[in-house]
Tab-separated table of N, CA and C in Angstrom:
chain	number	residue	atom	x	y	z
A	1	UNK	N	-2.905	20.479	77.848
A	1	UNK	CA	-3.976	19.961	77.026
A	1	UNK	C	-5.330	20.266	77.664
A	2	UNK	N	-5.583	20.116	79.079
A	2	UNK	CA	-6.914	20.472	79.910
A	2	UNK	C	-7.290	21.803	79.209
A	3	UNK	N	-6.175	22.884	79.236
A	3	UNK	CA	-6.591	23.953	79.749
A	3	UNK	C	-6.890	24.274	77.771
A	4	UNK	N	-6.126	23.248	77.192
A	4	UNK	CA	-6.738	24.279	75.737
A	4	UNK	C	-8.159	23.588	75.392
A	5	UNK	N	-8.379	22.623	76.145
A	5	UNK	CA	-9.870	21.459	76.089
A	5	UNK	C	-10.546	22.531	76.369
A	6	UNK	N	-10.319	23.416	77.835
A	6	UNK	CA	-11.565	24.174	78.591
A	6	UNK	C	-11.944	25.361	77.562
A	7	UNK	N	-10.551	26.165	77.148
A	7	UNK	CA	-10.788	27.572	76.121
A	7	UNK	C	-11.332	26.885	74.777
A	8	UNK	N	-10.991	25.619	74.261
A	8	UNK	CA	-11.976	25.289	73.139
A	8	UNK	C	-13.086	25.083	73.152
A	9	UNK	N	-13.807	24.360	74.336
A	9	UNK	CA	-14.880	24.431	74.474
A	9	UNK	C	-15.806	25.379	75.090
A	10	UNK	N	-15.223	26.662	75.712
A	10	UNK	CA	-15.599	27.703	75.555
A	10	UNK	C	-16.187	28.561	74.601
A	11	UNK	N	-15.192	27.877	73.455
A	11	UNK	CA	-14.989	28.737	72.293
A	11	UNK	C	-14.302	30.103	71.740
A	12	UNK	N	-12.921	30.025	72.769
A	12	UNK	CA	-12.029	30.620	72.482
A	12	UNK	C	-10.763	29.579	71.462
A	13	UNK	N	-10.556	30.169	70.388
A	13	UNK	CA	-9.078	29.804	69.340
A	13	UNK	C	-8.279	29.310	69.930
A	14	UNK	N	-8.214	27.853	70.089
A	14	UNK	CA	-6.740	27.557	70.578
A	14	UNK	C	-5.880	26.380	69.573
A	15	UNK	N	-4.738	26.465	69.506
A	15	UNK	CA	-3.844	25.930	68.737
A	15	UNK	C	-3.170	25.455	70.424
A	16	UNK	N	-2.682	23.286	70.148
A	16	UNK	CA	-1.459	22.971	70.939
A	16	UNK	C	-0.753	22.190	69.818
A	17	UNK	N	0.528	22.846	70.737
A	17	UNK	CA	1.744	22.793	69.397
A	17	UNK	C	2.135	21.593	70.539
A	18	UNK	N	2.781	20.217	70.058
A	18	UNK	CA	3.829	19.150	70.418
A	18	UNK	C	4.509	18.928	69.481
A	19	UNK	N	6.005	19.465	70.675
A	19	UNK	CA	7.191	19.368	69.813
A	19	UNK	C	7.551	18.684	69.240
A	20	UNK	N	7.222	17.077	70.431
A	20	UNK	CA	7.861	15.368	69.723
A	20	UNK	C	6.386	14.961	69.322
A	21	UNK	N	7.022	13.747	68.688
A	21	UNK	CA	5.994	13.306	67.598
A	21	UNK	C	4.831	12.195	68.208
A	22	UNK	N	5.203	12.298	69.808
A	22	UNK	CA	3.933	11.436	70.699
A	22	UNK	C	4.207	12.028	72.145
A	23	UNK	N	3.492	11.453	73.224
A	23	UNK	CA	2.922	12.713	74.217
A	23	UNK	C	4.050	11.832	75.472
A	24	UNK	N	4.841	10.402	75.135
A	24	UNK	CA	5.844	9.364	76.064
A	24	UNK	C	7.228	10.037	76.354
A	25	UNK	N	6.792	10.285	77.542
A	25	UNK	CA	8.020	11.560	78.668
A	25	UNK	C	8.324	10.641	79.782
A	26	UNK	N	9.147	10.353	79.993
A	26	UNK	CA	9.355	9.717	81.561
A	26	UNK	C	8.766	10.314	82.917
A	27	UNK	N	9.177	11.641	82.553
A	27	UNK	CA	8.816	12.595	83.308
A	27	UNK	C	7.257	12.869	83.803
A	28	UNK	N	6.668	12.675	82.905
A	28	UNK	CA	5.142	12.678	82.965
A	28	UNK	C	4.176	11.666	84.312
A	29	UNK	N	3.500	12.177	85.193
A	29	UNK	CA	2.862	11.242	86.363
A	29	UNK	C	1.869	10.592	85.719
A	30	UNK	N	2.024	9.750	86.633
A	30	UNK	CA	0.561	8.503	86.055
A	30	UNK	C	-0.495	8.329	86.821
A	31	UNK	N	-0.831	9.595	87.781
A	31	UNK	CA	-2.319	9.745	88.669
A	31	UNK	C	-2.939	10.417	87.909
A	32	UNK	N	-4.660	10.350	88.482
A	32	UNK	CA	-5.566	11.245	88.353
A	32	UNK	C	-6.357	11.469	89.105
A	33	UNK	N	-6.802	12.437	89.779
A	33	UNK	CA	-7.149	12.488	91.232
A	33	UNK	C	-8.649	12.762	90.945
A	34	UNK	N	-9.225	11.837	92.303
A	34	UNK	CA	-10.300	12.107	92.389
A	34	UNK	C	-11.086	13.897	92.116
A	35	UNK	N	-10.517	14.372	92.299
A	35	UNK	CA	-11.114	15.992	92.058
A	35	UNK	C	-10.781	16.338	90.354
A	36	UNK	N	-10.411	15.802	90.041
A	36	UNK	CA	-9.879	15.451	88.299
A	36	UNK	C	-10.912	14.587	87.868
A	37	UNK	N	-11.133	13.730	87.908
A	37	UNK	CA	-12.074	12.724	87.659
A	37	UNK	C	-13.476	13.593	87.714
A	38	UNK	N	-13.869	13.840	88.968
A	38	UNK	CA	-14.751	14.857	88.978
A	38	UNK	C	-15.017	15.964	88.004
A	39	UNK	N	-14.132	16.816	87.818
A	39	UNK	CA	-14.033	17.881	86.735
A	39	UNK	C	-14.432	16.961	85.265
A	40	UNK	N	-13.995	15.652	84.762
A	40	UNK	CA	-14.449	15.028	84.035
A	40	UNK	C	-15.331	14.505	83.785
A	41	UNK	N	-16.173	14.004	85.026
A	41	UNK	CA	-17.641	14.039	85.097
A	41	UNK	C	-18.321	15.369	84.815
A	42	UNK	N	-18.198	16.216	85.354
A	42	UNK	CA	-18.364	17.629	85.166
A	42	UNK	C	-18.327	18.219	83.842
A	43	UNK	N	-17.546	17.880	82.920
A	43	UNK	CA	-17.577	18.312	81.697
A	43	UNK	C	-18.087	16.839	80.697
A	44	UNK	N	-18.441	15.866	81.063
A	44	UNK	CA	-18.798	14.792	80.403
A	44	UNK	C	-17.763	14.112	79.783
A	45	UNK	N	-16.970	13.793	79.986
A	45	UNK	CA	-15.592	13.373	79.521
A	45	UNK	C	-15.586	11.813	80.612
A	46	UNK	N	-16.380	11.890	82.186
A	46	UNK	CA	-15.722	10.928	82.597
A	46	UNK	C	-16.154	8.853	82.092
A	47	UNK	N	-17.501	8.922	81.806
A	47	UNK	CA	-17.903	8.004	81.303
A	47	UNK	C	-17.028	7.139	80.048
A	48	UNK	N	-16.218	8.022	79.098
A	48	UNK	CA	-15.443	7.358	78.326
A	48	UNK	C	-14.487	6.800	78.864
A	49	UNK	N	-13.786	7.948	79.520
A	49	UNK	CA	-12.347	7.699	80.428
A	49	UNK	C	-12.319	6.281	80.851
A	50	UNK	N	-13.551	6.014	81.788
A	50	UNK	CA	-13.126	4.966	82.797
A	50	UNK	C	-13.435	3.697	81.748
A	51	UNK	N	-13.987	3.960	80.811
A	51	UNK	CA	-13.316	2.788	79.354
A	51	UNK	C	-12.143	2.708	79.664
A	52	UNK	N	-11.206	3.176	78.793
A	52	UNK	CA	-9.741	3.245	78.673
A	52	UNK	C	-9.019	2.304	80.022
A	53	UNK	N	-8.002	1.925	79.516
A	53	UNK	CA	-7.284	0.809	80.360
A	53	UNK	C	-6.560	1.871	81.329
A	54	UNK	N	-6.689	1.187	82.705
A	54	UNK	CA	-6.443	1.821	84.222
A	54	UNK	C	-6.700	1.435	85.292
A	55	UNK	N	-5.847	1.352	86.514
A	55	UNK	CA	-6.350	1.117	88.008
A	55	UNK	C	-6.575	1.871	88.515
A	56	UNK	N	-7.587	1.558	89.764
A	56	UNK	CA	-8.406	2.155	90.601
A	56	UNK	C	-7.579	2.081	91.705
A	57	UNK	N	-7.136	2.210	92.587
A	57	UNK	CA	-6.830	2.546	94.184
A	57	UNK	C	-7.396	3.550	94.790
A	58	UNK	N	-8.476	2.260	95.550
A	58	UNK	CA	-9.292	2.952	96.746
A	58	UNK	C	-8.734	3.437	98.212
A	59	UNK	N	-7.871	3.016	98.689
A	59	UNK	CA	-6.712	3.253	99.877
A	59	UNK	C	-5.657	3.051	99.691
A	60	UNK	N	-4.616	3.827	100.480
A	60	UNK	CA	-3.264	3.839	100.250
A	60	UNK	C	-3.331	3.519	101.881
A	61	UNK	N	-1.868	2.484	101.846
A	61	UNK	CA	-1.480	1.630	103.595
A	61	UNK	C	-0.149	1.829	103.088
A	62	UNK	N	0.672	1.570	104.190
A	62	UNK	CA	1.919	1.810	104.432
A	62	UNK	C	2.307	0.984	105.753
A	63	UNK	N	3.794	0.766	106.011
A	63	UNK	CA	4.074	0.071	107.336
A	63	UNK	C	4.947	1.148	108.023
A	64	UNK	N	4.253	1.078	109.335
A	64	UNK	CA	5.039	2.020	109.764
A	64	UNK	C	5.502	1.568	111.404
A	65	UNK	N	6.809	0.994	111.851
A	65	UNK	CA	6.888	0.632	112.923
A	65	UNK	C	6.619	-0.808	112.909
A	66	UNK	N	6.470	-1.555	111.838
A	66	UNK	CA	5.881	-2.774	111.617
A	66	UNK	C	4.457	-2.762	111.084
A	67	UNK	N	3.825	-1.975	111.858
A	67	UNK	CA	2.535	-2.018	111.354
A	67	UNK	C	1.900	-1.505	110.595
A	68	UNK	N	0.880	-2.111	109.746
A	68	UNK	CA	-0.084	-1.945	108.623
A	68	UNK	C	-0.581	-1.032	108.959
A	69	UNK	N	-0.679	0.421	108.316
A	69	UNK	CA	-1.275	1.492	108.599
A	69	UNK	C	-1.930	2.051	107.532
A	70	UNK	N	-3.725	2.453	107.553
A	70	UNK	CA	-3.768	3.270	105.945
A	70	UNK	C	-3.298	4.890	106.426
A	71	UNK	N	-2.965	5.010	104.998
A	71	UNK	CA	-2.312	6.644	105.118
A	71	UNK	C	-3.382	7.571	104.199
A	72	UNK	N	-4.334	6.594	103.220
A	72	UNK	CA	-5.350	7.500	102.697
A	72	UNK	C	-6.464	6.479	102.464
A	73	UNK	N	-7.893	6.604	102.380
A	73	UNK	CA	-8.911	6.728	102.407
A	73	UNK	C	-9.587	7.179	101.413
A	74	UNK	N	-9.833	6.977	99.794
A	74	UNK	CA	-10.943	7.908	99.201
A	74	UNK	C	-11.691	7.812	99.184
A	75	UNK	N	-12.299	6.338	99.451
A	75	UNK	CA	-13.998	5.786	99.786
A	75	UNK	C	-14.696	7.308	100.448
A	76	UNK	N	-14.078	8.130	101.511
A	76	UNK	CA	-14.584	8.633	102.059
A	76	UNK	C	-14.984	10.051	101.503
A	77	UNK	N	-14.165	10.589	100.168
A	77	UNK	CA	-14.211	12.040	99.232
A	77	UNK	C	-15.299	11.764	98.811
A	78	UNK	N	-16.670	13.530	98.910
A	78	UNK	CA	-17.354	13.274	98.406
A	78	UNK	C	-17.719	13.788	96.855
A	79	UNK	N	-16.961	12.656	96.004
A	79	UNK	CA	-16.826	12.836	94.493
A	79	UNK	C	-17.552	11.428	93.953
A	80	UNK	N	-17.399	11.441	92.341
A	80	UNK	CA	-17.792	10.402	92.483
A	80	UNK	C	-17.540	9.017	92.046
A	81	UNK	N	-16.335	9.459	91.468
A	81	UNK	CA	-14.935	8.794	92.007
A	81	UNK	C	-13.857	8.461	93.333
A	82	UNK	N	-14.229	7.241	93.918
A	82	UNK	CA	-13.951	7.257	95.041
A	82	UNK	C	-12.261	7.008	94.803
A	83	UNK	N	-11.785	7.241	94.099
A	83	UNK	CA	-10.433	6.524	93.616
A	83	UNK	C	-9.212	6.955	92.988
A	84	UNK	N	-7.909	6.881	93.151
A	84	UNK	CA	-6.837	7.448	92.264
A	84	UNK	C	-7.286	6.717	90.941
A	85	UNK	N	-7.252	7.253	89.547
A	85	UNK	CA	-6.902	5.952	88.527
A	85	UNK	C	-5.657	6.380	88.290
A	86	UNK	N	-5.117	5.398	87.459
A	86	UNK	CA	-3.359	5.228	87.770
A	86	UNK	C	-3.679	4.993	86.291
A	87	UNK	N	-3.115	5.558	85.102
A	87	UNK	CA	-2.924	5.516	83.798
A	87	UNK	C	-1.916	6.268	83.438
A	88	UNK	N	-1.248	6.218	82.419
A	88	UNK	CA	0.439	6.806	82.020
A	88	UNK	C	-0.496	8.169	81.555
A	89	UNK	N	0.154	9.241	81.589
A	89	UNK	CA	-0.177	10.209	81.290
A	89	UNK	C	-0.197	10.342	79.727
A	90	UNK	N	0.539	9.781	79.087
A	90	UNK	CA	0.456	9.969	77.198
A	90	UNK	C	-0.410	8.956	77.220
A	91	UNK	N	-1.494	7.911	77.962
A	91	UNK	CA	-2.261	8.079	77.567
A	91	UNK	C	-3.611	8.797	78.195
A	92	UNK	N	-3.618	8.847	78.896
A	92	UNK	CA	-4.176	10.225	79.238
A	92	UNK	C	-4.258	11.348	78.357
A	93	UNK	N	-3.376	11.892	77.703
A	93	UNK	CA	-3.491	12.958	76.595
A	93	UNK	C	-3.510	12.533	75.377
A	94	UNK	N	-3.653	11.106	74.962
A	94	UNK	CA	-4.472	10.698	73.968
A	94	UNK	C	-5.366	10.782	73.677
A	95	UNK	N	-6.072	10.228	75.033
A	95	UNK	CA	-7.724	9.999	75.019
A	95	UNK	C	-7.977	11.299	75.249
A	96	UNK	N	-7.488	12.298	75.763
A	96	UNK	CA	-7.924	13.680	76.155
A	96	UNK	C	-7.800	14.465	74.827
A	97	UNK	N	-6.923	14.171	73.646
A	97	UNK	CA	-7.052	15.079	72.192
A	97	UNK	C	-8.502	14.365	71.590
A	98	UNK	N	-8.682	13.280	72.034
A	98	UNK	CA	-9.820	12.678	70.854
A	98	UNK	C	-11.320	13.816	70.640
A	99	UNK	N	-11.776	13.918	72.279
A	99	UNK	CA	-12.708	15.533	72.325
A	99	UNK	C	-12.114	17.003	71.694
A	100	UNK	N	-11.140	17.187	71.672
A	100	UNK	CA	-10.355	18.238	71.221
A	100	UNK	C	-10.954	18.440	70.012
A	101	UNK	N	-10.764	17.143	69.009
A	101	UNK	CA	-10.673	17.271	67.696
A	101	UNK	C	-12.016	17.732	66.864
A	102	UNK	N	-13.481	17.672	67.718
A	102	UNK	CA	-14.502	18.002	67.961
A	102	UNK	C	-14.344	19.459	67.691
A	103	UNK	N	-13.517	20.018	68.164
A	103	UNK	CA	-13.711	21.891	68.192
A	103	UNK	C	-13.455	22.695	67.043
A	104	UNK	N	-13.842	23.733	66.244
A	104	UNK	CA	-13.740	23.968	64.965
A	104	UNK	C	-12.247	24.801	65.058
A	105	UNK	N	-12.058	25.412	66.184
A	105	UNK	CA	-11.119	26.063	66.141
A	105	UNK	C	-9.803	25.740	67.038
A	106	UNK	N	-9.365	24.474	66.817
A	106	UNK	CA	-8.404	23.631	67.732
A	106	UNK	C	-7.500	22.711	67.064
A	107	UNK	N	-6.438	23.479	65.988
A	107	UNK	CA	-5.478	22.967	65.335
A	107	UNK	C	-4.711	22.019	66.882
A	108	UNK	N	-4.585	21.160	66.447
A	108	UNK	CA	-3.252	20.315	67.413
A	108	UNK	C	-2.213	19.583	65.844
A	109	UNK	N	-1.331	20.582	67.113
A	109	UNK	CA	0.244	19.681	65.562
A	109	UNK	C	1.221	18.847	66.609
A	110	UNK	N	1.458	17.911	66.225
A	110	UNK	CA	2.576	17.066	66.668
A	110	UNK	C	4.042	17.548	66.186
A	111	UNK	N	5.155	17.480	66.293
A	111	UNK	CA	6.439	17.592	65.914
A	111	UNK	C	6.592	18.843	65.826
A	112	UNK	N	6.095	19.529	66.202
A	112	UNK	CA	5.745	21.016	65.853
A	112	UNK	C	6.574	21.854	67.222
A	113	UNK	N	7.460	22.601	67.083
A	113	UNK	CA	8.218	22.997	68.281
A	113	UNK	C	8.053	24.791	67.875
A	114	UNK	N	8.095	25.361	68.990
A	114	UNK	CA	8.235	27.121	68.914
A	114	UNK	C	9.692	27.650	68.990
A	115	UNK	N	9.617	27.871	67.772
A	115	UNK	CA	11.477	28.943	67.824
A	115	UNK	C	11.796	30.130	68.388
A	116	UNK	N	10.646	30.929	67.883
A	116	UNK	CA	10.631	32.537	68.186
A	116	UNK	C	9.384	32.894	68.281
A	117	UNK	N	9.079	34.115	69.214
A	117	UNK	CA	7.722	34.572	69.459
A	117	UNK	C	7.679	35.647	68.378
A	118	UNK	N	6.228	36.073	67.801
A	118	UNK	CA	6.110	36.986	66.713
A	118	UNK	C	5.631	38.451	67.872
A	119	UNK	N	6.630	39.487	67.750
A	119	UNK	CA	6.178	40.722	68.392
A	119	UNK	C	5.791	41.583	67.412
A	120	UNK	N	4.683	42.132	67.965
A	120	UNK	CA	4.109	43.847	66.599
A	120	UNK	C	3.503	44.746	67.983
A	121	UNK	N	4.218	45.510	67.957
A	121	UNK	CA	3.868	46.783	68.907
A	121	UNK	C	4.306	46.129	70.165
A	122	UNK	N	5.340	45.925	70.111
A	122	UNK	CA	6.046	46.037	71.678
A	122	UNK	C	5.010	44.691	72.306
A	123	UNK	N	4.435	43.468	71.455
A	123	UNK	CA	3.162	42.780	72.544
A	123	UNK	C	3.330	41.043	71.257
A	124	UNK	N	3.391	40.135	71.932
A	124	UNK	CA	4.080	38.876	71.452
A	124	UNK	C	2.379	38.526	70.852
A	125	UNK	N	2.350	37.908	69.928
A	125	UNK	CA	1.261	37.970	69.168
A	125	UNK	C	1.422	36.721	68.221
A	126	UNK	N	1.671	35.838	68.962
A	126	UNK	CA	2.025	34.504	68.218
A	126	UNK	C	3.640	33.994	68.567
A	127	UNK	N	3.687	32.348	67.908
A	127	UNK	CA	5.162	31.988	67.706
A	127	UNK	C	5.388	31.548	66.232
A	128	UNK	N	6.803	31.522	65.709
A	128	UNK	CA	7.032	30.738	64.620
A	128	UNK	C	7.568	29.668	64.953
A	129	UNK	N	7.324	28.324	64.275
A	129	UNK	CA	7.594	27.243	64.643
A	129	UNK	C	8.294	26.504	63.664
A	130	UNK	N	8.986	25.376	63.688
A	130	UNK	CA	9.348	24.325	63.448
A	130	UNK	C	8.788	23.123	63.181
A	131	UNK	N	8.755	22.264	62.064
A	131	UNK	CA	8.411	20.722	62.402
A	131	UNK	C	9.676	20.139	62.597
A	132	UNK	N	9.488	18.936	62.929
A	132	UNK	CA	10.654	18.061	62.836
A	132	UNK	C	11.076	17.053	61.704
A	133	UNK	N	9.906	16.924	61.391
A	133	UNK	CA	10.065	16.114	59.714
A	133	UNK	C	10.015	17.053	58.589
A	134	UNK	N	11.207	17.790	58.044
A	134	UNK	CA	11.334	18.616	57.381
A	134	UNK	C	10.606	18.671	55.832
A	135	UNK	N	10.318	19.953	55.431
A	135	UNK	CA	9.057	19.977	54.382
A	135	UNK	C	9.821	19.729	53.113
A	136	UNK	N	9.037	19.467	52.250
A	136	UNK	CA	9.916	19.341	50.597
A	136	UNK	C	10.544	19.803	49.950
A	137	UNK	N	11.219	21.044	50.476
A	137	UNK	CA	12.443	22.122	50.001
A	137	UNK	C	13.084	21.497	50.718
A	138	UNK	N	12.861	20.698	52.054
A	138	UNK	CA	14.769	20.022	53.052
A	138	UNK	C	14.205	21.508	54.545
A	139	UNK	N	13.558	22.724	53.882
A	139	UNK	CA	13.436	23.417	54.874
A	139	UNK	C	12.731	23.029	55.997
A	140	UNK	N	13.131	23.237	57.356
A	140	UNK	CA	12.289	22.946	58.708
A	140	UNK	C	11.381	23.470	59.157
A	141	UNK	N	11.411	24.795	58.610
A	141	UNK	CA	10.157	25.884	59.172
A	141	UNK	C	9.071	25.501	58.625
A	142	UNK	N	8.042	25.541	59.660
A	142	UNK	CA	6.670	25.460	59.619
A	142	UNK	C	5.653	26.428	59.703
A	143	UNK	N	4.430	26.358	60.362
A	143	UNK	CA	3.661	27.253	60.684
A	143	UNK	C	4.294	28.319	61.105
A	144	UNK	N	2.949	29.089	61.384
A	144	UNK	CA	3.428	30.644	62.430
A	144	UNK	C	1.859	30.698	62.979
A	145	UNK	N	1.704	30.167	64.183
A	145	UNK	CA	0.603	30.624	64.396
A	145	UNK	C	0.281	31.769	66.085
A	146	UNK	N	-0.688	32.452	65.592
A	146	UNK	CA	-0.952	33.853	65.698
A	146	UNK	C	-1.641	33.981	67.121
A	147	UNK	N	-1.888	34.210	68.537
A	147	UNK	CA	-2.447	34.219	69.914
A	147	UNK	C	-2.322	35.032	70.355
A	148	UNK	N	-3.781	35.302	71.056
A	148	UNK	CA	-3.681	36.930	71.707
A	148	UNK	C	-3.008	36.293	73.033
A	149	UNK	N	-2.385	35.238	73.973
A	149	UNK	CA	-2.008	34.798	74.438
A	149	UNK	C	-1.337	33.426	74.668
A	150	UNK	N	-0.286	32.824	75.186
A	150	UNK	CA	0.229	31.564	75.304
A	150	UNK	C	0.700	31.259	76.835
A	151	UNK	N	0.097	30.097	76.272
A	151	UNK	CA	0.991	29.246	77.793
A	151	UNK	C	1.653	28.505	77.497
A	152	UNK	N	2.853	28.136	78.147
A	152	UNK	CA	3.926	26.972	78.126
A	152	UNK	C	4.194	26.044	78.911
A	153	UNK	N	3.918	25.023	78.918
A	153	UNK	CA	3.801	23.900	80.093
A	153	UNK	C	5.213	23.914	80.924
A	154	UNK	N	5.591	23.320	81.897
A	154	UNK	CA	6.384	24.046	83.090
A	154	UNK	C	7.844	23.275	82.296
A	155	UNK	N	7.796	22.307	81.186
A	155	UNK	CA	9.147	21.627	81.107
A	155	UNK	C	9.327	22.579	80.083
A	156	UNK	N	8.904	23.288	79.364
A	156	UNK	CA	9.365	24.112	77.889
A	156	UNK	C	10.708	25.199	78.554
A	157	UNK	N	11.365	25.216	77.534
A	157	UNK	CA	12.990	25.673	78.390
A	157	UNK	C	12.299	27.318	78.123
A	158	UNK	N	13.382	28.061	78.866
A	158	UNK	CA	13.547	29.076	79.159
A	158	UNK	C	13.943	30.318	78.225
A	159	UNK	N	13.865	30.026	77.073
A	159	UNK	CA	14.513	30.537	75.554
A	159	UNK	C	13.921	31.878	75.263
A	160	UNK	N	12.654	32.316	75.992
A	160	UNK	CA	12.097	33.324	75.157
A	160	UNK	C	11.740	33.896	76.473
């Protein structure tokens, strides 16, 4: 989602396709690191953020041998966020589509999964996709949309 935020607001075409019908993965981390936070200040994004419901942890301690030990420090990073915030990542990419939707050229589909990549001249030039809530013929197929490039986030299987 960052990276189609950065090419939309560039103003390069980007389409994000989600397969399931909300962004709640187990799998998904619930940090955001001070150098993240930053980049959000940086692009003006961070002032809303720290709206949104979240903890701050300014040091991380640990026991080690019995004793109370800190093991991190961010008071001391010079950002300007001194702090992990700790928020679930779907919502994190909630609040992170709401700017998205701002961009003229930034379809986002939910339920929307990639079947097959579209090749013309030996060079992948899009995918055809799927919804999951099937259209009014009973048929599943959906879009086809068209990219002079794609990325696939690291859990998308290995199919193509």
């Amino acid at each position: 989602m960052m990276a189609g935020y950065l090419l939309a607001r560039a103003g390069v075409p980007v389409a994000v396709l989600e397969k399931h019908g909300d962004f709640n993965r187990d799998f998904r981390g619930d940090t955001i690191h001070p150098s993240t936070l930053e980049l959000m200040h940086e692009l003006g994004l961070l002032d809303e953020f720290l709206k949104q419901p979240h903890q701050e942890v300014r040091e991380l301690r640990g026991v080690i041998n019995g004793q109370a030990v800190a093991i991190a420090d961010f008071t001391r990073l010079p950002t300007r966020c001194k702090f992990i915030a700790f928020m679930p990542q779907w919502d994190f990419l909630n609040f992170l589509i709401q700017p998205c939707k701002g961009f003229p050229d930034f379809p986002f589909a939910m339920q929307t999964e990639v079947i097959d990549l579209l090749i013309e001249n030996e060079r992948v030039n899009g995918g055809a996709c799927k919804n999951s809530s099937p259209r009014r013929n009973g048929s599943p197929r959906g879009p086809r949309y068209l990219a002079r490039w794609a990325a696939l986030d690291d859990t998308y299987p290995r199919r193509f």
